[in-house]
PDB file of C-alpha atoms and ligand atoms in Angstrom:
ATOM      1  CA  UNK A   1     -22.271 -32.461  39.025  1.00 96.00           C
ATOM      2  CA  UNK A   2     -20.906 -35.640  37.545  1.00 96.00           C
ATOM      3  CA  UNK A   3     -19.865 -34.161  34.173  1.00 97.00           C
ATOM      4  CA  UNK A   4     -17.756 -31.492  35.897  1.00 98.00           C
ATOM      5  CA  UNK A   5     -16.149 -33.805  38.413  1.00 97.00           C
ATOM      6  CA  UNK A   6     -15.119 -36.184  35.615  1.00 97.00           C
ATOM      7  CA  UNK A   7     -13.679 -33.337  33.585  1.00 98.00           C
ATOM      8  CA  UNK A   8     -11.647 -31.999  36.576  1.00 98.00           C
ATOM      9  CA  UNK A   9     -10.204 -35.509  37.126  1.00 96.00           C
ATOM     10  CA  UNK A  10      -9.387 -35.859  33.413  1.00 97.00           C
ATOM     11  CA  UNK A  11      -8.030 -32.414  32.565  1.00 97.00           C
ATOM     12  CA  UNK A  12      -7.333 -30.543  35.825  1.00 97.00           C
ATOM     13  CA  UNK A  13      -3.810 -30.171  37.220  1.00 96.00           C
ATOM     14  CA  UNK A  14      -2.716 -29.238  40.684  1.00 96.00           C
ATOM     15  CA  UNK A  15      -0.107 -26.545  41.277  1.00 93.00           C
ATOM     16  CA  UNK A  16       1.766 -25.562  44.427  1.00 91.00           C
ATOM     17  CA  UNK A  17      -0.257 -23.344  46.806  1.00 88.00           C
ATOM     18  CA  UNK A  18      -3.500 -25.313  46.509  1.00 90.00           C
ATOM     19  CA  UNK A  19      -4.181 -24.042  43.016  1.00 94.00           C
ATOM     20  CA  UNK A  20      -6.217 -26.206  40.675  1.00 97.00           C
ATOM     21  CA  UNK A  21      -5.603 -25.378  37.016  1.00 97.00           C
ATOM     22  CA  UNK A  22      -8.532 -25.949  34.713  1.00 98.00           C
ATOM     23  CA  UNK A  23      -7.345 -23.679  31.941  1.00 97.00           C
ATOM     24  CA  UNK A  24      -7.780 -26.243  29.181  1.00 98.00           C
ATOM     25  CA  UNK A  25     -11.575 -26.079  29.467  1.00 98.00           C
ATOM     26  CA  UNK A  26     -12.802 -23.352  31.846  1.00 98.00           C
ATOM     27  CA  UNK A  27     -10.740 -20.245  32.324  1.00 94.00           C
ATOM     28  CA  UNK A  28      -8.209 -19.849  29.563  1.00 96.00           C
ATOM     29  CA  UNK A  29      -9.251 -22.108  26.736  1.00 98.00           C
ATOM     30  CA  UNK A  30     -13.027 -22.478  27.114  1.00 98.00           C
ATOM     31  CA  UNK A  31     -15.079 -25.539  26.131  1.00 98.00           C
ATOM     32  CA  UNK A  32     -18.304 -23.781  25.153  1.00 98.00           C
ATOM     33  CA  UNK A  33     -20.693 -26.770  24.866  1.00 98.00           C
ATOM     34  CA  UNK A  34     -19.397 -28.011  28.211  1.00 98.00           C
ATOM     35  CA  UNK A  35     -19.800 -24.623  29.970  1.00 98.00           C
ATOM     36  CA  UNK A  36     -23.234 -24.361  28.426  1.00 98.00           C
ATOM     37  CA  UNK A  37     -24.131 -27.552  30.344  1.00 98.00           C
ATOM     38  CA  UNK A  38     -22.955 -25.859  33.523  1.00 98.00           C
ATOM     39  CA  UNK A  39     -25.250 -22.960  32.680  1.00 98.00           C
ATOM     40  CA  UNK A  40     -28.224 -25.324  32.383  1.00 98.00           C
ATOM     41  CA  UNK A  41     -27.414 -26.796  35.777  1.00 98.00           C
ATOM     42  CA  UNK A  42     -27.249 -23.358  37.411  1.00 98.00           C
ATOM     43  CA  UNK A  43     -30.623 -22.532  35.876  1.00 98.00           C
ATOM     44  CA  UNK A  44     -32.037 -25.796  37.232  1.00 98.00           C
ATOM     45  CA  UNK A  45     -30.708 -25.124  40.726  1.00 98.00           C
ATOM     46  CA  UNK A  46     -31.903 -21.490  40.809  1.00 98.00           C
ATOM     47  CA  UNK A  47     -35.142 -22.024  38.907  1.00 97.00           C
ATOM     48  CA  UNK A  48     -37.164 -20.809  41.902  1.00 97.00           C
ATOM     49  CA  UNK A  49     -35.209 -17.520  42.205  1.00 98.00           C
ATOM     50  CA  UNK A  50     -36.504 -14.367  40.421  1.00 98.00           C
ATOM     51  CA  UNK A  51     -33.046 -13.519  38.989  1.00 98.00           C
ATOM     52  CA  UNK A  52     -32.983 -10.521  36.639  1.00 98.00           C
ATOM     53  CA  UNK A  53     -29.231  -9.851  36.538  1.00 98.00           C
ATOM     54  CA  UNK A  54     -26.040 -11.885  36.711  1.00 98.00           C
ATOM     55  CA  UNK A  55     -23.044 -10.331  38.388  1.00 98.00           C
ATOM     56  CA  UNK A  56     -19.433 -11.474  38.078  1.00 98.00           C
ATOM     57  CA  UNK A  57     -15.912 -10.123  38.310  1.00 97.00           C
ATOM     58  CA  UNK A  58     -13.354  -9.799  35.535  1.00 95.00           C
ATOM     59  CA  UNK A  59     -11.672 -11.572  33.962  1.00 92.00           C
ATOM     60  CA  UNK A  60     -12.341 -15.308  34.127  1.00 92.00           C
ATOM     61  CA  UNK A  61     -15.885 -14.997  35.435  1.00 95.00           C
ATOM     62  CA  UNK A  62     -17.132 -13.119  32.410  1.00 97.00           C
ATOM     63  CA  UNK A  63     -17.220 -15.848  29.774  1.00 97.00           C
ATOM     64  CA  UNK A  64     -18.800 -18.295  32.149  1.00 98.00           C
ATOM     65  CA  UNK A  65     -21.404 -15.766  33.306  1.00 98.00           C
ATOM     66  CA  UNK A  66     -22.379 -15.060  29.697  1.00 98.00           C
ATOM     67  CA  UNK A  67     -23.074 -18.715  28.997  1.00 98.00           C
ATOM     68  CA  UNK A  68     -25.036 -19.042  32.223  1.00 98.00           C
ATOM     69  CA  UNK A  69     -27.069 -15.875  31.456  1.00 98.00           C
ATOM     70  CA  UNK A  70     -28.373 -17.327  28.193  1.00 98.00           C
ATOM     71  CA  UNK A  71     -30.388 -19.806  30.304  1.00 98.00           C
ATOM     72  CA  UNK A  72     -31.809 -17.068  32.537  1.00 98.00           C
ATOM     73  CA  UNK A  73     -32.397 -14.619  29.637  1.00 98.00           C
ATOM     74  CA  UNK A  74     -30.964 -11.757  31.701  1.00 98.00           C
ATOM     75  CA  UNK A  75     -27.994  -9.372  31.281  1.00 98.00           C
ATOM     76  CA  UNK A  76     -24.533  -9.877  32.761  1.00 98.00           C
ATOM     77  CA  UNK A  77     -22.777  -7.059  34.566  1.00 98.00           C
ATOM     78  CA  UNK A  78     -19.184  -7.441  35.698  1.00 98.00           C
ATOM     79  CA  UNK A  79     -17.136  -5.672  38.304  1.00 97.00           C
ATOM     80  CA  UNK A  80     -13.980  -4.216  36.842  1.00 95.00           C
ATOM     81  CA  UNK A  81     -10.569  -4.199  38.441  1.00 92.00           C
ATOM     82  CA  UNK A  82      -9.714  -0.501  38.630  1.00 88.00           C
ATOM     83  CA  UNK A  83      -6.294   1.004  37.877  1.00 74.00           C
ATOM     84  CA  UNK A  84      -7.167   4.275  39.583  1.00 69.00           C
ATOM     85  CA  UNK A  85     -10.182   5.198  41.583  1.00 66.00           C
ATOM     86  CA  UNK A  86     -12.454   7.881  40.218  1.00 66.00           C
ATOM     87  CA  UNK A  87     -14.563   8.685  43.260  1.00 63.00           C
ATOM     88  CA  UNK A  88     -17.182  10.790  41.511  1.00 72.00           C
ATOM     89  CA  UNK A  89     -20.121   8.941  43.079  1.00 79.00           C
ATOM     90  CA  UNK A  90     -21.065   7.179  39.858  1.00 93.00           C
ATOM     91  CA  UNK A  91     -19.447   3.923  40.815  1.00 94.00           C
ATOM     92  CA  UNK A  92     -19.810   1.296  43.550  1.00 95.00           C
ATOM     93  CA  UNK A  93     -16.277   0.580  44.823  1.00 94.00           C
ATOM     94  CA  UNK A  94     -14.887  -2.137  46.992  1.00 95.00           C
ATOM     95  CA  UNK A  95     -11.594  -3.930  47.651  1.00 93.00           C
ATOM     96  CA  UNK A  96     -10.826  -7.594  46.943  1.00 94.00           C
ATOM     97  CA  UNK A  97      -7.886  -9.649  48.097  1.00 90.00           C
ATOM     98  CA  UNK A  98      -6.706 -11.779  45.192  1.00 87.00           C
ATOM     99  CA  UNK A  99      -6.255 -15.442  45.986  1.00 82.00           C
ATOM    100  CA  UNK A 100      -3.980 -16.204  43.065  1.00 78.00           C
ATOM    101  CA  UNK A 101      -1.935 -12.982  43.028  1.00 78.00           C
ATOM    102  CA  UNK A 102      -1.953 -12.264  46.772  1.00 79.00           C
ATOM    103  CA  UNK A 103      -2.574  -8.543  46.393  1.00 89.00           C
ATOM    104  CA  UNK A 104      -5.513  -6.260  47.184  1.00 93.00           C
ATOM    105  CA  UNK A 105      -7.171  -4.481  44.310  1.00 91.00           C
ATOM    106  CA  UNK A 106     -10.046  -2.054  43.895  1.00 94.00           C
ATOM    107  CA  UNK A 107     -13.083  -3.147  41.958  1.00 95.00           C
ATOM    108  CA  UNK A 108     -15.762  -0.866  40.562  1.00 96.00           C
ATOM    109  CA  UNK A 109     -19.184  -1.142  39.007  1.00 96.00           C
ATOM    110  CA  UNK A 110     -21.206   1.624  37.438  1.00 95.00           C
ATOM    111  CA  UNK A 111     -24.253   2.577  39.491  1.00 97.00           C
ATOM    112  CA  UNK A 112     -26.202   2.694  36.203  1.00 96.00           C
ATOM    113  CA  UNK A 113     -26.192  -1.095  36.010  1.00 97.00           C
ATOM    114  CA  UNK A 114     -27.248  -2.209  39.519  1.00 98.00           C
ATOM    115  CA  UNK A 115     -29.950  -0.796  41.764  1.00 98.00           C
ATOM    116  CA  UNK A 116     -32.576  -1.658  44.366  1.00 98.00           C
ATOM    117  CA  UNK A 117     -34.940  -3.142  41.738  1.00 98.00           C
ATOM    118  CA  UNK A 118     -32.475  -5.912  40.852  1.00 98.00           C
ATOM    119  CA  UNK A 119     -32.411  -9.555  41.918  1.00 98.00           C
ATOM    120  CA  UNK A 120     -28.860 -10.696  41.542  1.00 98.00           C
ATOM    121  CA  UNK A 121     -27.198 -14.069  40.973  1.00 98.00           C
ATOM    122  CA  UNK A 122     -23.422 -13.925  41.378  1.00 98.00           C
ATOM    123  CA  UNK A 123     -21.456 -16.301  39.152  1.00 98.00           C
ATOM    124  CA  UNK A 124     -17.720 -17.122  39.468  1.00 98.00           C
ATOM    125  CA  UNK A 125     -15.327 -19.841  38.422  1.00 98.00           C
ATOM    126  CA  UNK A 126     -13.763 -20.585  41.810  1.00 97.00           C
ATOM    127  CA  UNK A 127     -14.588 -20.101  45.459  1.00 98.00           C
ATOM    128  CA  UNK A 128     -11.675 -20.464  47.882  1.00 97.00           C
ATOM    129  CA  UNK A 129     -11.533 -18.167  50.937  1.00 96.00           C
ATOM    130  CA  UNK A 130     -14.481 -16.146  49.671  1.00 96.00           C
ATOM    131  CA  UNK A 131     -12.764 -12.759  49.147  1.00 95.00           C
ATOM    132  CA  UNK A 132     -14.006 -12.277  45.575  1.00 96.00           C
ATOM    133  CA  UNK A 133     -17.535 -13.193  46.646  1.00 97.00           C
ATOM    134  CA  UNK A 134     -17.401 -10.854  49.644  1.00 96.00           C
ATOM    135  CA  UNK A 135     -16.362  -7.961  47.395  1.00 96.00           C
ATOM    136  CA  UNK A 136     -19.269  -8.609  45.025  1.00 98.00           C
ATOM    137  CA  UNK A 137     -21.683  -8.990  47.919  1.00 98.00           C
ATOM    138  CA  UNK A 138     -20.568  -5.590  49.258  1.00 97.00           C
ATOM    139  CA  UNK A 139     -21.445  -4.030  45.906  1.00 98.00           C
ATOM    140  CA  UNK A 140     -24.874  -5.742  45.904  1.00 98.00           C
ATOM    141  CA  UNK A 141     -25.513  -4.531  49.424  1.00 98.00           C
ATOM    142  CA  UNK A 142     -24.516  -0.961  48.578  1.00 97.00           C
ATOM    143  CA  UNK A 143     -26.795  -0.951  45.543  1.00 98.00           C
ATOM    144  CA  UNK A 144     -29.835  -2.108  47.606  1.00 98.00           C
ATOM    145  CA  UNK A 145     -30.395  -5.034  45.207  1.00 98.00           C
ATOM    146  CA  UNK A 146     -31.570  -8.427  46.473  1.00 98.00           C
ATOM    147  CA  UNK A 147     -28.878 -11.139  46.487  1.00 98.00           C
ATOM    148  CA  UNK A 148     -30.581 -14.359  45.296  1.00 98.00           C
ATOM    149  CA  UNK A 149     -27.421 -16.378  45.719  1.00 98.00           C
ATOM    150  CA  UNK A 150     -24.075 -17.353  44.288  1.00 98.00           C
ATOM    151  CA  UNK A 151     -23.377 -19.995  41.679  1.00 98.00           C
ATOM    152  CA  UNK A 152     -19.818 -21.286  41.687  1.00 98.00           C
ATOM    153  CA  UNK A 153     -18.290 -23.739  39.268  1.00 98.00           C
ATOM    154  CA  UNK A 154     -15.587 -25.122  41.553  1.00 98.00           C
ATOM    155  CA  UNK A 155     -15.506 -24.601  45.310  1.00 98.00           C
ATOM    156  CA  UNK A 156     -12.428 -25.598  47.265  1.00 98.00           C
ATOM    157  CA  UNK A 157     -14.339 -26.718  50.354  1.00 97.00           C
ATOM    158  CA  UNK A 158     -11.191 -27.068  52.444  1.00 96.00           C
ATOM    159  CA  UNK A 159     -10.615 -23.316  52.241  1.00 95.00           C
ATOM    160  CA  UNK A 160     -13.984 -22.636  53.979  1.00 92.00           C
ATOM    161  CA  UNK A 161     -15.206 -19.575  52.087  1.00 96.00           C
ATOM    162  CA  UNK A 162     -18.370 -21.376  50.955  1.00 97.00           C
ATOM    163  CA  UNK A 163     -19.228 -22.936  54.298  1.00 95.00           C
ATOM    164  CA  UNK A 164     -18.723 -19.571  56.080  1.00 95.00           C
ATOM    165  CA  UNK A 165     -21.136 -17.887  53.671  1.00 97.00           C
ATOM    166  CA  UNK A 166     -23.720 -20.735  53.986  1.00 97.00           C
ATOM    167  CA  UNK A 167     -23.506 -20.351  57.774  1.00 97.00           C
ATOM    168  CA  UNK A 168     -24.515 -16.704  57.330  1.00 96.00           C
ATOM    169  CA  UNK A 169     -27.573 -17.745  55.330  1.00 97.00           C
ATOM    170  CA  UNK A 170     -26.243 -16.965  51.850  1.00 97.00           C
ATOM    171  CA  UNK A 171     -27.389 -19.421  49.215  1.00 98.00           C
ATOM    172  CA  UNK A 172     -24.208 -20.823  47.636  1.00 98.00           C
ATOM    173  CA  UNK A 173     -24.584 -23.533  44.949  1.00 98.00           C
ATOM    174  CA  UNK A 174     -21.297 -25.014  43.762  1.00 98.00           C
ATOM    175  CA  UNK A 175     -21.302 -27.520  40.940  1.00 98.00           C
ATOM    176  CA  UNK A 176     -18.246 -29.324  42.325  1.00 98.00           C
ATOM    177  CA  UNK A 177     -16.902 -29.046  45.862  1.00 98.00           C
ATOM    178  CA  UNK A 178     -13.372 -30.299  46.495  1.00 98.00           C
ATOM    179  CA  UNK A 179     -12.859 -31.420  50.096  1.00 96.00           C
ATOM    180  CA  UNK A 180      -9.175 -32.274  49.733  1.00 95.00           C
ATOM    181  CA  UNK A 181      -6.535 -32.187  47.081  1.00 95.00           C
ATOM    182  CA  UNK A 182      -2.955 -33.406  46.859  1.00 92.00           C
ATOM    183  CA  UNK A 183      -0.464 -33.555  43.937  1.00 86.00           C
ATOM    184  CA  UNK A 184      -2.124 -36.689  42.576  1.00 85.00           C
ATOM    185  CA  UNK A 185      -5.622 -36.867  44.062  1.00 91.00           C
ATOM    186  CA  UNK A 186      -8.821 -34.838  44.294  1.00 95.00           C
ATOM    187  CA  UNK A 187     -11.619 -35.792  46.692  1.00 96.00           C
ATOM    188  CA  UNK A 188     -15.092 -34.374  46.008  1.00 97.00           C
ATOM    189  CA  UNK A 189     -17.776 -33.736  48.569  1.00 95.00           C
ATOM    190  CA  UNK A 190     -20.236 -36.597  48.342  1.00 87.00           C
ATOM    191  CA  UNK A 191     -23.581 -34.991  49.125  1.00 74.00           C
ATOM    192  CA  UNK A 192     -23.289 -32.314  46.445  1.00 77.00           C
ATOM    193  CA  UNK A 193     -25.060 -34.027  43.579  1.00 62.00           C
ATOM    194  CA  UNK A 194     -28.650 -33.411  42.866  1.00 55.00           C
ATOM    195  CA  UNK A 195     -28.282 -34.712  39.330  1.00 45.00           C
TER     196      UNK A 195
HETATM  197  P1  5GP B   1     -11.389 -16.393  46.899  1.00 77.60           P
HETATM  198  O1  5GP B   1     -11.549 -14.941  46.666  1.00 77.60           O
HETATM  199  O2  5GP B   1     -12.652 -17.163  47.157  1.00 77.60           O
HETATM  200  O3  5GP B   1     -10.332 -16.684  47.954  1.00 77.60           O
HETATM  201  O4  5GP B   1     -10.771 -16.985  45.554  1.00 77.60           O
HETATM  202  C1  5GP B   1     -11.580 -17.008  44.416  1.00 77.60           C
HETATM  203  C2  5GP B   1     -10.901 -16.350  43.260  1.00 77.60           C
HETATM  204  O5  5GP B   1      -9.536 -16.722  43.166  1.00 77.60           O
HETATM  205  C3  5GP B   1     -11.528 -16.839  41.958  1.00 77.60           C
HETATM  206  O6  5GP B   1     -12.191 -15.752  41.330  1.00 77.60           O
HETATM  207  C4  5GP B   1     -10.418 -17.380  41.100  1.00 77.60           C
HETATM  208  O7  5GP B   1     -10.140 -16.466  40.064  1.00 77.60           O
HETATM  209  C5  5GP B   1      -9.196 -17.458  42.020  1.00 77.60           C
HETATM  210  N1  5GP B   1      -8.924 -18.817  42.477  1.00 77.60           N
HETATM  211  C6  5GP B   1      -8.981 -19.292  43.739  1.00 77.60           C
HETATM  212  N2  5GP B   1      -8.531 -20.576  43.821  1.00 77.60           N
HETATM  213  C7  5GP B   1      -8.238 -20.915  42.561  1.00 77.60           C
HETATM  214  C8  5GP B   1      -7.689 -22.161  41.998  1.00 77.60           C
HETATM  215  O8  5GP B   1      -7.421 -23.158  42.657  1.00 77.60           O
HETATM  216  N3  5GP B   1      -7.490 -22.158  40.666  1.00 77.60           N
HETATM  217  C9  5GP B   1      -7.750 -21.054  39.875  1.00 77.60           C
HETATM  218  N4  5GP B   1      -7.516 -21.173  38.571  1.00 77.60           N
HETATM  219  N5  5GP B   1      -8.212 -19.860  40.387  1.00 77.60           N
HETATM  220  C10 5GP B   1      -8.454 -19.819  41.705  1.00 77.60           C
END
């Protein structure tokens, strides 16, 4: 998506460890009209999918998912990072390896909010190795819901999480895919623009 690629080039900064910081417009300070345009684009790309729920993971996915959900007119449910596990059977539980903090944490979602009647679109800010997405997909699988696909704002294509999921038949739509990145350059995947 041209608007997003231009904004990454203008305002993104690259940190050691292959981390792209976009916290001036996406995941710390949030540019709402801009993210709303991303929401419209996700709706356009998934217009054929019977999505009735958007699923994300706290924290930075939540704000983005809310703006996306306005275009689908469906609720957002988010997986919470758990301090302690309360295994009373009321929660779906899984483990996620954090890309940015390098630790494994438990995530939970109340069984009240996801079940076999649901058609789920997962939304997240970044896709790197795919650990966050795998965790969310585990929860969807356990609930019996149908996974319609995943909508990602920025995929770091060189870390392969997205391509591995596509190879397994999961529909992954990323609005920008970065194929390589150095301290002073970002190269986007060419065939990723439909508009
Ligand atoms: P994965 O689980 O796919 O390896 O990493 C995705 C998660 O790690 C995202 O939810 C995001 O929070 C974080 N992440 C991965 N790479 C980056 C990055 O380059 N910049 C930022 N800001 N977050 C990232």
